[in-house]
Amino acid sequence: MLYHLWVRHHLRPGDFWMLPRGERLLLLAFAGEEMERMAAQNP
């Protein structure tokens, strides 16, 4: 998941871990949704 955030959104893992817990959870949820949509478009 962190790889996806880094490659697609240029969010470095160190920057991710410096965010408040709520923001990290939100980004993980959004990234998960984005990855699911990408997988559905490319079967």
PDB file of C-alpha atoms in Angstrom:
ATOM      1  CA  MET A   1       0.000   0.000   0.000  1.00  0.00           C
ATOM      2  CA  LEU A   2       2.775   2.448   0.862  1.00  0.00           C
ATOM      3  CA  TYR A   3       4.429   1.628  -2.452  1.00  0.00           C
ATOM      4  CA  HIS A   4       1.212   2.589  -4.240  1.00  0.00           C
ATOM      5  CA  LEU A   5       1.029   5.902  -2.363  1.00  0.00           C
ATOM      6  CA  TRP A   6       4.649   6.630  -3.209  1.00  0.00           C
ATOM      7  CA  VAL A   7       4.504   5.702  -6.903  1.00  0.00           C
ATOM      8  CA  ARG A   8       1.072   7.139  -7.735  1.00  0.00           C
ATOM      9  CA  HIS A   9       0.921  10.121  -5.381  1.00  0.00           C
ATOM     10  CA  HIS A  10       4.560  10.888  -4.508  1.00  0.00           C
ATOM     11  CA  LEU A  11       3.923  10.434  -0.783  1.00  0.00           C
ATOM     12  CA  ARG A  12       7.123   9.169   0.799  1.00  0.00           C
ATOM     13  CA  PRO A  13       6.750   6.505   3.504  1.00  0.00           C
ATOM     14  CA  GLY A  14       8.478   8.735   6.074  1.00  0.00           C
ATOM     15  CA  ASP A  15       6.013  11.526   5.357  1.00  0.00           C
ATOM     16  CA  PHE A  16       3.138   9.067   5.630  1.00  0.00           C
ATOM     17  CA  TRP A  17       4.209   7.935   9.106  1.00  0.00           C
ATOM     18  CA  MET A  18       4.569  11.549  10.289  1.00  0.00           C
ATOM     19  CA  LEU A  19       0.864  12.209   9.596  1.00  0.00           C
ATOM     20  CA  PRO A  20      -1.695  11.958  12.403  1.00  0.00           C
ATOM     21  CA  ARG A  21      -3.227   8.487  12.745  1.00  0.00           C
ATOM     22  CA  GLY A  22      -6.611   9.581  11.374  1.00  0.00           C
ATOM     23  CA  GLU A  23      -5.070  10.985   8.211  1.00  0.00           C
ATOM     24  CA  ARG A  24      -3.042   7.808   7.701  1.00  0.00           C
ATOM     25  CA  LEU A  25      -6.198   5.691   8.030  1.00  0.00           C
ATOM     26  CA  LEU A  26      -8.056   7.909   5.580  1.00  0.00           C
ATOM     27  CA  LEU A  27      -5.235   7.736   3.024  1.00  0.00           C
ATOM     28  CA  LEU A  28      -5.088   3.947   3.367  1.00  0.00           C
ATOM     29  CA  ALA A  29      -8.836   3.701   2.814  1.00  0.00           C
ATOM     30  CA  PHE A  30      -8.708   5.986  -0.222  1.00  0.00           C
ATOM     31  CA  ALA A  31      -5.718   4.134  -1.684  1.00  0.00           C
ATOM     32  CA  GLY A  32      -7.469   0.804  -1.159  1.00  0.00           C
ATOM     33  CA  GLU A  33     -10.527   2.070  -3.009  1.00  0.00           C
ATOM     34  CA  GLU A  34      -8.349   3.428  -5.818  1.00  0.00           C
ATOM     35  CA  MET A  35      -6.502   0.101  -6.142  1.00  0.00           C
ATOM     36  CA  GLU A  36      -9.785  -1.825  -6.288  1.00  0.00           C
ATOM     37  CA  ARG A  37     -11.086   0.436  -9.048  1.00  0.00           C
ATOM     38  CA  MET A  38      -7.849   0.066 -10.980  1.00  0.00           C
ATOM     39  CA  ALA A  39      -8.038  -3.736 -10.678  1.00  0.00           C
ATOM     40  CA  ALA A  40     -11.650  -3.730 -11.881  1.00  0.00           C
ATOM     41  CA  GLN A  41     -10.748  -1.703 -14.962  1.00  0.00           C
ATOM     42  CA  ASN A  42      -7.858  -4.022 -15.882  1.00  0.00           C
ATOM     43  CA  PRO A  43      -9.048  -7.610 -15.440  1.00  0.00           C
TER      44      PRO A  43
END
